[in-house]
Short mmCIF file of C-alpha atoms and ligand atoms in Angstrom, two decimals:
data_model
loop_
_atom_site.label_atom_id
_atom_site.label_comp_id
_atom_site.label_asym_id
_atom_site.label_seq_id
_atom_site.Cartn_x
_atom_site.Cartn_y
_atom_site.Cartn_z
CA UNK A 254 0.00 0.00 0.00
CA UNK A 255 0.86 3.48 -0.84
CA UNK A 256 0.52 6.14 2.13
CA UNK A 257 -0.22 9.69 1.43
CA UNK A 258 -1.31 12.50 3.72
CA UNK A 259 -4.65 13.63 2.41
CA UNK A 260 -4.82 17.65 1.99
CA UNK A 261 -8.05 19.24 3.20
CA UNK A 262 -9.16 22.27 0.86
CA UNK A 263 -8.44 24.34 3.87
CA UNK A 264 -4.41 24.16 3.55
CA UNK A 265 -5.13 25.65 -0.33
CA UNK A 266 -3.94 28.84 1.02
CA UNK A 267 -0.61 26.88 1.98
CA UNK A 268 0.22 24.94 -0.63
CA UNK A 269 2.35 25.74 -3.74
CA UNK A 270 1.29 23.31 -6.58
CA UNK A 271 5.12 23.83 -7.90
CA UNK A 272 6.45 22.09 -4.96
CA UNK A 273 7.40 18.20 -5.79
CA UNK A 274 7.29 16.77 -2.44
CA UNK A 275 3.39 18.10 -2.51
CA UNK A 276 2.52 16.01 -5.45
CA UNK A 277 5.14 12.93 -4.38
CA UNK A 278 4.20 12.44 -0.97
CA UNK A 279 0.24 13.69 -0.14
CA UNK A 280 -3.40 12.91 -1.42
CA UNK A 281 -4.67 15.76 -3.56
CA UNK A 282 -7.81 14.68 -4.99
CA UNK A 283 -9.95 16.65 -2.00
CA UNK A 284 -8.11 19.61 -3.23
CA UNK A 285 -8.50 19.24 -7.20
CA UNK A 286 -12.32 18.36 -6.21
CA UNK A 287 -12.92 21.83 -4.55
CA UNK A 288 -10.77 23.50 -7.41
CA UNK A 289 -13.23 22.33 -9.89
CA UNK A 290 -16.26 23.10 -7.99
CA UNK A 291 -15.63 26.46 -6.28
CA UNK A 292 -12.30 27.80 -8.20
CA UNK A 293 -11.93 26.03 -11.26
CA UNK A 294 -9.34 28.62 -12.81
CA UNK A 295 -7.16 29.11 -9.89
CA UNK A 296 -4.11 31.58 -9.17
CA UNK A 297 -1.14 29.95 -8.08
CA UNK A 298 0.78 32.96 -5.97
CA UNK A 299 4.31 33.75 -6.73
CA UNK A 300 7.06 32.17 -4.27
CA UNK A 301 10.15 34.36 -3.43
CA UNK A 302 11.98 32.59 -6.42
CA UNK A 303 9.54 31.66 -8.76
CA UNK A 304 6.67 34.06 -10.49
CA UNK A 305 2.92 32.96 -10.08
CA UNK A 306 0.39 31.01 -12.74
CA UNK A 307 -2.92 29.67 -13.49
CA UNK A 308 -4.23 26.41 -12.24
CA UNK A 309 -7.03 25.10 -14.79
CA UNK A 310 -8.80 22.22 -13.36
CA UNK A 311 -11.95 21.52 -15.35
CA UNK A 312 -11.58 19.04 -18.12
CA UNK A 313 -13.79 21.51 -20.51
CA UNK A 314 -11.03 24.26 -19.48
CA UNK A 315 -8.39 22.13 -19.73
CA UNK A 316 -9.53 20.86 -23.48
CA UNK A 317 -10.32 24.96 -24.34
CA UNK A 318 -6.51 25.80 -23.38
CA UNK A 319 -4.79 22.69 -25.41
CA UNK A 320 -6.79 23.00 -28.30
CA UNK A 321 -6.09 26.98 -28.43
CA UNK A 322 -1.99 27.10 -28.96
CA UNK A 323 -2.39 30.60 -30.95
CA UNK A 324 -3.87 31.76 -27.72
CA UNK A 325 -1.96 29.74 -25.21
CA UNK A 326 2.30 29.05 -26.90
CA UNK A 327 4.11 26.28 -25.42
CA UNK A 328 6.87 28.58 -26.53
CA UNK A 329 8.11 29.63 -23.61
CA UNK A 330 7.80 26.36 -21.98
CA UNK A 331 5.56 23.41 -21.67
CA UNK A 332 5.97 22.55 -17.77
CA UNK A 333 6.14 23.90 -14.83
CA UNK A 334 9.77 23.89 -14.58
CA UNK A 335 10.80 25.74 -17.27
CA UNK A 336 7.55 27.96 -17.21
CA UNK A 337 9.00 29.28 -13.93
CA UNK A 338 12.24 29.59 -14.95
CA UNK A 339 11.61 31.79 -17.26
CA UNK A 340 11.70 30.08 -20.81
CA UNK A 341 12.72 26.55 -22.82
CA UNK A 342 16.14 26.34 -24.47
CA UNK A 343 13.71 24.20 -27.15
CA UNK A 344 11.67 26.76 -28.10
CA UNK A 345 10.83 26.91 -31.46
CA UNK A 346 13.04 24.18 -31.98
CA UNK A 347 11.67 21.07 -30.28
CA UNK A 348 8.13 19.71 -31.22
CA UNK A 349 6.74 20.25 -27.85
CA UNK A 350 7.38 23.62 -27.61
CA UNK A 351 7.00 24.75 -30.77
CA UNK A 352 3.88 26.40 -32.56
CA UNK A 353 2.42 27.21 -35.92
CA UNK A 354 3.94 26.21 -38.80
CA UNK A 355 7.29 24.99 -37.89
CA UNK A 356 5.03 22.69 -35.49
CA UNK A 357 2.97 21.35 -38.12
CA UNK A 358 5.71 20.55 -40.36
CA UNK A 359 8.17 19.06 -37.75
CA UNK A 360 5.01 16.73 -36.35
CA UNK A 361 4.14 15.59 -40.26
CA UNK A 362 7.82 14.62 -40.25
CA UNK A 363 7.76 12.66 -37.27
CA UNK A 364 4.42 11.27 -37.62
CA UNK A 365 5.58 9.17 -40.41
CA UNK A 366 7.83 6.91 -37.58
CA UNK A 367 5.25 6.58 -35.18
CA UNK A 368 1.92 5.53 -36.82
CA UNK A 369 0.93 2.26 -35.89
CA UNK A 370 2.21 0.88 -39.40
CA UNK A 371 5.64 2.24 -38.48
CA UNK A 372 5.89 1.14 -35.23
CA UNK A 373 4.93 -2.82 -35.65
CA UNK A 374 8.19 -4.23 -35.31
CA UNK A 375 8.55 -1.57 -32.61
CA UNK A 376 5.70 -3.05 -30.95
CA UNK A 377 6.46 -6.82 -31.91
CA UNK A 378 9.64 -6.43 -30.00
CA UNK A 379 7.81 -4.62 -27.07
CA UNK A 380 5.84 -7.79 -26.31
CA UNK A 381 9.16 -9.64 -26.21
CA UNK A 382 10.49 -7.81 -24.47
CA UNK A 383 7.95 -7.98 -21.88
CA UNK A 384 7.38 -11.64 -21.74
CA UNK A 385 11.09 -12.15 -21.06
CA UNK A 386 10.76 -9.62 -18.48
CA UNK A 387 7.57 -11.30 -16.29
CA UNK A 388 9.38 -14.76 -17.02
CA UNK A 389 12.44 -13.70 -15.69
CA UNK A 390 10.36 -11.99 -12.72
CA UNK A 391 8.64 -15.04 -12.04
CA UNK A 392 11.37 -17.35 -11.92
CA UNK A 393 12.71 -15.30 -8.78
CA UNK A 394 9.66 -15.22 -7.44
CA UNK A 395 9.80 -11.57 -6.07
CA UNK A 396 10.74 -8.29 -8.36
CA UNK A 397 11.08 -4.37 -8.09
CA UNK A 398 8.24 -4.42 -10.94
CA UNK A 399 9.08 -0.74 -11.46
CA UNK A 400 12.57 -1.36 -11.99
CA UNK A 401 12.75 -4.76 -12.77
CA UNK A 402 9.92 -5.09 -15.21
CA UNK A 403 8.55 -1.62 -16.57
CA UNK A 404 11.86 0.65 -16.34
CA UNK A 405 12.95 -2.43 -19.19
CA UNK A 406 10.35 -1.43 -21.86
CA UNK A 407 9.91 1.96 -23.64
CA UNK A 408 13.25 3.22 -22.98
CA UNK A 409 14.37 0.09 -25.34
CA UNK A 410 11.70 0.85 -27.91
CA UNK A 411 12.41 4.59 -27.93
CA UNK A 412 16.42 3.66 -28.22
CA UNK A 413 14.94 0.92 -31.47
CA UNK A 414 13.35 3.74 -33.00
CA UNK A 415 16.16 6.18 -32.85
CA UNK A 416 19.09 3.80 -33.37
CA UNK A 417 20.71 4.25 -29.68
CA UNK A 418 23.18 0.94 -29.80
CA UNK A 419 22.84 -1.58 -26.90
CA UNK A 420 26.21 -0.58 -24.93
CA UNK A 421 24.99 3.16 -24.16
CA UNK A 422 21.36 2.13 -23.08
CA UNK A 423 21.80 1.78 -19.39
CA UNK A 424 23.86 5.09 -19.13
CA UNK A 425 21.08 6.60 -20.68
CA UNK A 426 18.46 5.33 -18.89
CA UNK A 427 19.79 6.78 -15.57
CA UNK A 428 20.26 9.66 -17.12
CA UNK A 429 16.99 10.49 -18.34
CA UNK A 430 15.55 9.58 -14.73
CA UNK A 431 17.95 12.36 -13.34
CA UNK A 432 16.63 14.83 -15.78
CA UNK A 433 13.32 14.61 -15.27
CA UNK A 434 11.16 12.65 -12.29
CA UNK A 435 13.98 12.23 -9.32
CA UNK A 436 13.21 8.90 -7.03
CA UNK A 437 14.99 10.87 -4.58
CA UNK A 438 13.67 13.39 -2.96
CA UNK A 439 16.76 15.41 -2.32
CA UNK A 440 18.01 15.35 -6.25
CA UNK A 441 18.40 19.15 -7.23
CA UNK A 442 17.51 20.74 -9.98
CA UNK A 443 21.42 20.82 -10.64
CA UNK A 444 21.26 17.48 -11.12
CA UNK A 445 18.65 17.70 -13.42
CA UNK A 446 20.34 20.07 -15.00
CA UNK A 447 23.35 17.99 -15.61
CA UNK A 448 21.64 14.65 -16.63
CA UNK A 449 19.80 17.07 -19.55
CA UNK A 450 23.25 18.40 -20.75
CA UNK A 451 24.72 15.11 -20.72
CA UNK A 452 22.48 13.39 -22.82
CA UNK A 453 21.81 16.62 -25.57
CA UNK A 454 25.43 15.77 -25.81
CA UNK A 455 25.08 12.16 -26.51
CA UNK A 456 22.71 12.95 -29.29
CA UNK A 457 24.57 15.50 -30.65
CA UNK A 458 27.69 13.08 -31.50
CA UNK A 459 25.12 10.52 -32.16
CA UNK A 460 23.67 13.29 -34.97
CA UNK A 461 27.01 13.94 -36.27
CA UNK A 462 27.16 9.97 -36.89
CA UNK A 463 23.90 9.44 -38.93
CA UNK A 464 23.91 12.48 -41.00
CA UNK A 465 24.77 10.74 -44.02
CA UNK A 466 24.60 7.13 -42.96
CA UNK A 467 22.02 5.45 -44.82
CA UNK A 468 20.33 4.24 -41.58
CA UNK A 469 16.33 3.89 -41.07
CA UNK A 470 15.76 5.38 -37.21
CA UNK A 471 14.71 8.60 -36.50
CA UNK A 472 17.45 9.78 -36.23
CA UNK A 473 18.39 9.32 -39.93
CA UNK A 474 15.09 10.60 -40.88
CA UNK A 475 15.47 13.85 -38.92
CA UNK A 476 18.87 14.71 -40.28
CA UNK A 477 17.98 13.55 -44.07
CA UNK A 478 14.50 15.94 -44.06
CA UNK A 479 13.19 19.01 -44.28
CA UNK A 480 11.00 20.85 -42.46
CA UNK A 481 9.26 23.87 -44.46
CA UNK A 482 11.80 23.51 -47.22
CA UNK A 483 14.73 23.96 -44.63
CA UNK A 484 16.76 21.43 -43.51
CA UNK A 485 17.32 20.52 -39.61
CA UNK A 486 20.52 21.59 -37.92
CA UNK A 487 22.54 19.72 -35.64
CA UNK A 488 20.99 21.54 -32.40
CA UNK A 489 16.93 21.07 -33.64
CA UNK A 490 17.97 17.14 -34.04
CA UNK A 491 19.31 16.72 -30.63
CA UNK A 492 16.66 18.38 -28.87
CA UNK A 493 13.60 16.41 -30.67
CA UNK A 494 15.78 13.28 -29.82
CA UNK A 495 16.08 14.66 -26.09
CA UNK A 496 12.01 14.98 -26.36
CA UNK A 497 11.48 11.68 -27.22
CA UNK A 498 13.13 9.93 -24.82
CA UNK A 499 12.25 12.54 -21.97
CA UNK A 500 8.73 12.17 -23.46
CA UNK A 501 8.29 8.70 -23.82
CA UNK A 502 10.35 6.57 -20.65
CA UNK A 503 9.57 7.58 -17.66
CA UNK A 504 6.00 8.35 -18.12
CA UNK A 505 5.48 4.90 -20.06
CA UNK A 506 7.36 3.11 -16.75
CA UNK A 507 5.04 5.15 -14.55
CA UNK A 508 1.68 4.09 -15.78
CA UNK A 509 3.07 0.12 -16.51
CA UNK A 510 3.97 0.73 -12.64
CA UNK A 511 0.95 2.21 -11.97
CA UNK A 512 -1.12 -0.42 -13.44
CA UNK A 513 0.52 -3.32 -11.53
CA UNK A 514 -0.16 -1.44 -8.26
CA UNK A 515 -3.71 -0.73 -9.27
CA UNK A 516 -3.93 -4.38 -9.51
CA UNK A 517 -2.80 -5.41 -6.66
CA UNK A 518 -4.84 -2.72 -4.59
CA UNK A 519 -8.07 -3.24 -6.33
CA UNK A 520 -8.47 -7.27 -6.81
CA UNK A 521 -11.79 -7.18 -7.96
CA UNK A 522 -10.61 -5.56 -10.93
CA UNK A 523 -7.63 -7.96 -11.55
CA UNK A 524 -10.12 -10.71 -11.30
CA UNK A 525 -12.02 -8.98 -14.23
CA UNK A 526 -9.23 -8.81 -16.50
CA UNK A 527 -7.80 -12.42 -15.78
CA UNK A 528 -11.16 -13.60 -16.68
CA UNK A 529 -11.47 -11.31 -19.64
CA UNK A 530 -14.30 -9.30 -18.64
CA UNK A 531 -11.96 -6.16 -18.85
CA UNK A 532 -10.97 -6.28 -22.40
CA UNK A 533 -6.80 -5.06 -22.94
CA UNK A 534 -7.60 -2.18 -25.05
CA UNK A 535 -10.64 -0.40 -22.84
CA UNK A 536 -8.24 -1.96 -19.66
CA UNK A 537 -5.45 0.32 -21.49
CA UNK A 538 -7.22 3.55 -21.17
CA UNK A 539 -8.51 3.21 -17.38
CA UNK A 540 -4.92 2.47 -16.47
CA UNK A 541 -4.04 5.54 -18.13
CA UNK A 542 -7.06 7.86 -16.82
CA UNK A 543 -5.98 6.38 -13.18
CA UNK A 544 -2.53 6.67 -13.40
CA UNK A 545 -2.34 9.91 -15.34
CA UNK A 546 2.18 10.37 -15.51
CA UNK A 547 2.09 13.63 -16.71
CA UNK A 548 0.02 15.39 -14.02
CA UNK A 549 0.13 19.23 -15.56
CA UNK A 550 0.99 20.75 -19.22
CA UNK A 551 1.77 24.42 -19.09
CA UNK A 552 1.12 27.72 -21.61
CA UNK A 553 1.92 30.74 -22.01
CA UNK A 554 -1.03 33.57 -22.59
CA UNK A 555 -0.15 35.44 -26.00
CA UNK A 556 -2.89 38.01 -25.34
CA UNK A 557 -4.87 38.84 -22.67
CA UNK A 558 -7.68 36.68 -22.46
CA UNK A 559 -9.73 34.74 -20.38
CA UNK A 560 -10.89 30.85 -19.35
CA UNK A 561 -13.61 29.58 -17.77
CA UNK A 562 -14.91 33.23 -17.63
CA UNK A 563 -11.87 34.46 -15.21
CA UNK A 564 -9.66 37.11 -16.92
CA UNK A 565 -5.72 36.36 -18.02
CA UNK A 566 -3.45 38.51 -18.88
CA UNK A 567 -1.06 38.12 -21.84
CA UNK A 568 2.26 36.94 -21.17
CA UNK A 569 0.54 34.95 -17.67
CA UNK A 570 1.58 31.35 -17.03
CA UNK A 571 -1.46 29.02 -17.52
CA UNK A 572 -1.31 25.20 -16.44
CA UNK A 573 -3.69 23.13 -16.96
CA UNK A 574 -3.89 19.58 -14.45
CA UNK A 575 -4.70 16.62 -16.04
CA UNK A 576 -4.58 14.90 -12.95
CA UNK A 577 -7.66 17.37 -11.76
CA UNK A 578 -9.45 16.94 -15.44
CA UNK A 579 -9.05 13.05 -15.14
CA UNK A 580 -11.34 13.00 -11.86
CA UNK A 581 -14.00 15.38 -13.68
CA UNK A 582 -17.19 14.28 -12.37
CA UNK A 583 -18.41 16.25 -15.18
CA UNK A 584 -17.13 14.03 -17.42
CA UNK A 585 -16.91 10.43 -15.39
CA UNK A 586 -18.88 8.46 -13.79
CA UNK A 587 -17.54 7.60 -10.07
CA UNK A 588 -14.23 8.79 -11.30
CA UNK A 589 -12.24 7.98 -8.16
CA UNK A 590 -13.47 4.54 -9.29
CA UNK A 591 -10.85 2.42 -11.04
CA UNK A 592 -13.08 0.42 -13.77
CA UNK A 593 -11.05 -1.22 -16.32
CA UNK A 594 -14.41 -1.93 -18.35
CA UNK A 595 -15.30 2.03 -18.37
CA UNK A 596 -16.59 3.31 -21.89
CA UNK A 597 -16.35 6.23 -23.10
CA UNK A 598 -12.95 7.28 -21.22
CA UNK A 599 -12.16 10.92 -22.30
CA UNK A 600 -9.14 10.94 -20.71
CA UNK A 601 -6.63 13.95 -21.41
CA UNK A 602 -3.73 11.80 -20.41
CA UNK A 603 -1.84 12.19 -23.35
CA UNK A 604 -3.10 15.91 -23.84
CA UNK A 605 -5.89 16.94 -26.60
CA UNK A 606 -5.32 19.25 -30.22
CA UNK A 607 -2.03 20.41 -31.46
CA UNK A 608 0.45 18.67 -29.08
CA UNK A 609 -1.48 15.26 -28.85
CA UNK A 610 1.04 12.87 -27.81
CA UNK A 611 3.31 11.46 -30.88
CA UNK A 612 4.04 8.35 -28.70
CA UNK A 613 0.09 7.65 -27.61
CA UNK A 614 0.07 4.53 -29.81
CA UNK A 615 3.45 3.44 -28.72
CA UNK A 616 2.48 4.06 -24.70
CA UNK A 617 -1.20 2.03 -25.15
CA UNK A 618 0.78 -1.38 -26.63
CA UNK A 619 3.72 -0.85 -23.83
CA UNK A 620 0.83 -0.59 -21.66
CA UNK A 621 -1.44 -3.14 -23.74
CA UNK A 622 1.71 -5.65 -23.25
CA UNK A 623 2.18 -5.73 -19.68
CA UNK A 624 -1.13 -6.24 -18.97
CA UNK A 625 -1.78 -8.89 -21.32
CA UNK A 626 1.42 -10.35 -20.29
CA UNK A 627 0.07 -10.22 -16.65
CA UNK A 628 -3.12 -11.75 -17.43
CA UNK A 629 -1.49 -14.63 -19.57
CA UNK A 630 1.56 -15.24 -17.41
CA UNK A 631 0.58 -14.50 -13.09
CA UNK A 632 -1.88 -16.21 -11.27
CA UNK A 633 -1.29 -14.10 -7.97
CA UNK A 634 0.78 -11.05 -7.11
CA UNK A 635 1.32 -9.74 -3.68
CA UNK A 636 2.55 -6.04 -2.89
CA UNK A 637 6.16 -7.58 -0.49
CA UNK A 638 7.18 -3.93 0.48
CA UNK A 639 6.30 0.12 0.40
CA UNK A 640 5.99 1.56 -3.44
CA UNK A 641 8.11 4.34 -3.14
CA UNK A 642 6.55 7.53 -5.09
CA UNK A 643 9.12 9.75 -7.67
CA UNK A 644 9.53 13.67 -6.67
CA UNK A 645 8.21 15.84 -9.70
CA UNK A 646 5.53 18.36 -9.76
CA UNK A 647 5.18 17.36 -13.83
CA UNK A 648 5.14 13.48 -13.32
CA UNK A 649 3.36 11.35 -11.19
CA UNK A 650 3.59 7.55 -9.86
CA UNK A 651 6.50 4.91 -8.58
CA UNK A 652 9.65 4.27 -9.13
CA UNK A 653 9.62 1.15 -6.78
CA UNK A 654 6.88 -1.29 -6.18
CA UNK A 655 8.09 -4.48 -4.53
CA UNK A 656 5.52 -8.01 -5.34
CA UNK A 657 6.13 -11.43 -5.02
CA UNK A 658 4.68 -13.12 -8.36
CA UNK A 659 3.46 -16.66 -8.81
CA UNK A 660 2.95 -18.19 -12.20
CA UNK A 661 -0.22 -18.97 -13.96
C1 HEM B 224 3.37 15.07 -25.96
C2 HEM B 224 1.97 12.38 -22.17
C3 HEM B 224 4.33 8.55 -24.02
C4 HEM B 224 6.47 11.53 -27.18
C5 HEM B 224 2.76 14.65 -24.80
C6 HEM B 224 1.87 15.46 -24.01
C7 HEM B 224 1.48 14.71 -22.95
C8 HEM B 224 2.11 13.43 -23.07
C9 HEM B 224 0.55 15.12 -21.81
C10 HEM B 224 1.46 16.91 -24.34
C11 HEM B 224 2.42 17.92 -23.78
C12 HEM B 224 1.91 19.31 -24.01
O1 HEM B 224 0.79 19.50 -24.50
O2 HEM B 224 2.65 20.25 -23.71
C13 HEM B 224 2.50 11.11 -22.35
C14 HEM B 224 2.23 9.98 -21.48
C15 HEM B 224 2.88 8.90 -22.00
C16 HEM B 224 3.57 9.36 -23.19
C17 HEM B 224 1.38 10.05 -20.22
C18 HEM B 224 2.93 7.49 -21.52
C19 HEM B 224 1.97 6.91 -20.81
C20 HEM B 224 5.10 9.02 -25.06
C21 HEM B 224 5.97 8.21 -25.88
C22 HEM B 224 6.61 9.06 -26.73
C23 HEM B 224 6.09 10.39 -26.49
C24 HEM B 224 6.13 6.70 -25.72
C25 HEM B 224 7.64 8.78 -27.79
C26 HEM B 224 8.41 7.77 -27.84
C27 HEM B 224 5.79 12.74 -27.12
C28 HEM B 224 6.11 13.88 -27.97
C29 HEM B 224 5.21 14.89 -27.63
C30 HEM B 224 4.37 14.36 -26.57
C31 HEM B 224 7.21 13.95 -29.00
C32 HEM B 224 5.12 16.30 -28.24
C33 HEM B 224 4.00 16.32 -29.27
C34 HEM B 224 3.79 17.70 -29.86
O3 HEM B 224 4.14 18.69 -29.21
O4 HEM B 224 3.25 17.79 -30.99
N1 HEM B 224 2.89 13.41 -24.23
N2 HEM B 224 3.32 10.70 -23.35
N3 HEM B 224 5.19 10.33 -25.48
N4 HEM B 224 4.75 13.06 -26.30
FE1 HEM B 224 3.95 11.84 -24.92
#
């Protein structure tokens, strides 16, 4: 079991939604439930080092800023942590936070490596991967699934798509979990700060390596294009590389962590999908609603403006929580509920409009894999010690989740 101090509405005035422990180590849902019904468009105040923002917490609001980026940029930053810090070394340069044109033309170009045609040896190799992971799991009897099992998947289809060769995996592996969710709370942002350089550096030689090579990854395909009728330099490769893998590891791992420990807390609904009454795909989309890695996206106002009838100015930092929107009881029924049969699921896990997640199809058969793989290949799994959460206010979930396994 996980234990979380539950914050009453009444400590709002206290809390600063910025703050990492917050999210790692307490219960918010009381909190984003009297956001959404008494201030659903709520003003984060300014710290001594960090300038205020917006907290949107309605899924309609949070749908009205994500579809609108003319209105709301991801220019100056897509999260929290580089909102605050005053910009994005990737803007206008890396899909995420880029807009407009250059947006549309870099996500045509990328789009061609990750639909589902693409990616079908991608996926092929996922499933593999993840039956030799449970087997080897269950042969020991007890795992760290989080490490052992779902820290073993994307990172190794994200490294198949761009080309990353076996021998530098592991390095960076523990270097993307440094840049981005910390399983300790007292990493610093120098840290993080490091682990980012480090591996826009390993992309950059890797760049330098493919730009004429005749390979098929990503990598290859970024270098040999155009985007807009101008090619890509050496800097705009390395930082859509860097998004990928930032992108598409740790919040993958998360949410196949997640869905184990749902699991095991809720048996009734592990006894649904062993007996097939949860189909994988609808199963897929609960886990994600529940789990929900990437609790916040951030904007930037272009113009002054308003949501959900309070007033913005331009130039304001707007966030908008999926982890609030994906409890809407607007939208869901008993949404506190995990259902792995629930239909429709309107989740905004993976975002909505212009920035839709590239890797959504990739993330639902990582996801669709382990929990086939779980259904096929455990009879019983037991939670054998604490899941310990990762520190981030931009993702959420464990980073260790100890079960003893036995086979089916
Ligand atoms: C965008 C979540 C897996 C690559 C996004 C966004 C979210 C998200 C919320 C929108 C960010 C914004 O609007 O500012 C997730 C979650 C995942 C996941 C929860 C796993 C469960 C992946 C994978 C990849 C990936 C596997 C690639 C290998 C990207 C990219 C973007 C993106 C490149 C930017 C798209 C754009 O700006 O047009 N993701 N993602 N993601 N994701 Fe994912």
């Amino acid at each position: 079991m996980t234990t979380r101090r539950t914050i009453a509405p009444e400590e709002l005035g206290t809390l600063d939604l910025a703050d990492p422990r917050l999210h790692a180590e307490s219960d918010l849902s009381a909190v984003w439930h009297h956001l959404r019904e008494h201030q659903p468009v709520h003003w984060n105040p300014a710290t001594d080092t960090a300038p205020g923002f917006w907290v949107v917490t309605r899924h309609a609001d949070v749908t009205s800023v994500y579809r609108d980026s003319a209105r709301f940029t991801s220019e100056g930053g897509n999260v929290l942590e580089t909102l605050l810090a005053g910009g994005d070394s990737g803007a206008g340069r890396m899909l995420a936070t880029t807009d407009g044109e250059k947006h549309a033309g870099l996500r045509r170009l990328l789009m061609s490596a990750f639909s589902p045609r693409a990616l079908e040896p991608i996926v092929e190799s996922v499933r593999r991967t993840v039956t030799r992971l449970l087997r080897d799991a269950l042969e020991k009897g007890t795992c760290d699934f989080a490490a052992d099992v779902a820290a073993g998947v994307p990172l190794g289809a994200i490294c198949d798509l761009l080309g990353v060769p076996d021998r530098d995996r592991a390095h960076v592996l523990s270097l993307t979990s440094s840049a981005l969710g910390s399983h300790d709370a007292d990493s610093t942002p120098v840290d993080a700060w490091i682990a980012r350089n480090e591996i826009l550096l390993y992309f950059a030689g890797l760049a330098r390596d493919r730009r004429h090579s005749g390979h098929a990854d990503v990598i290859a395909l970024l270098a040999g294009s155009e985007v807009n009728g101008l090619p890509l330099d050496d800097d705009e490769i390395m930082l859509n590389c860097y998004s990928l893998i930032l992108g598409g590891d740790e919040t993958a791992r998360l949410s196949m962590a997640g869905a184990a420990l749902a699991l095991v807390e809720h048996p009734g609904q592990w006894r649904s999908l062993k007996r097939g009454e949860a189909g994988i795909a609808t199963a897929v989309e609960e886990i994600l609603r529940w789990t929900t890695p990437a609790l916040h996206a951030g904007r930037t106002a272009t113009t002054d403006t308003e949501v959900g009838g309070r007033p913005i100015a331009a130039g304001e930092i707007v966030t908008v929580w999926n982890a609030s929107a994906n409890r809407d009881e607007r939208i869901f029924d008993a949404p506190g509920e995990l259902r792995l049969d629930r239909t429709p699921n309107k989740h905004v896990t993976f975002a909505y409009g212009p920035h839709f997640c590239l890797g959504a199809h990739l993330a639902r058969a990582e996801i669709g894999a382990v929990l086939a793989g779980l259904r096929d290949l455990v009879a019983e799994m037991e939670q054998t010690g604490p899941a310990k959460p990762v520190y981030s206010n931009f993702l959420s979930g464990i980073g260790t989740l100890p079960l003893a396994l036995k086979p089916a």
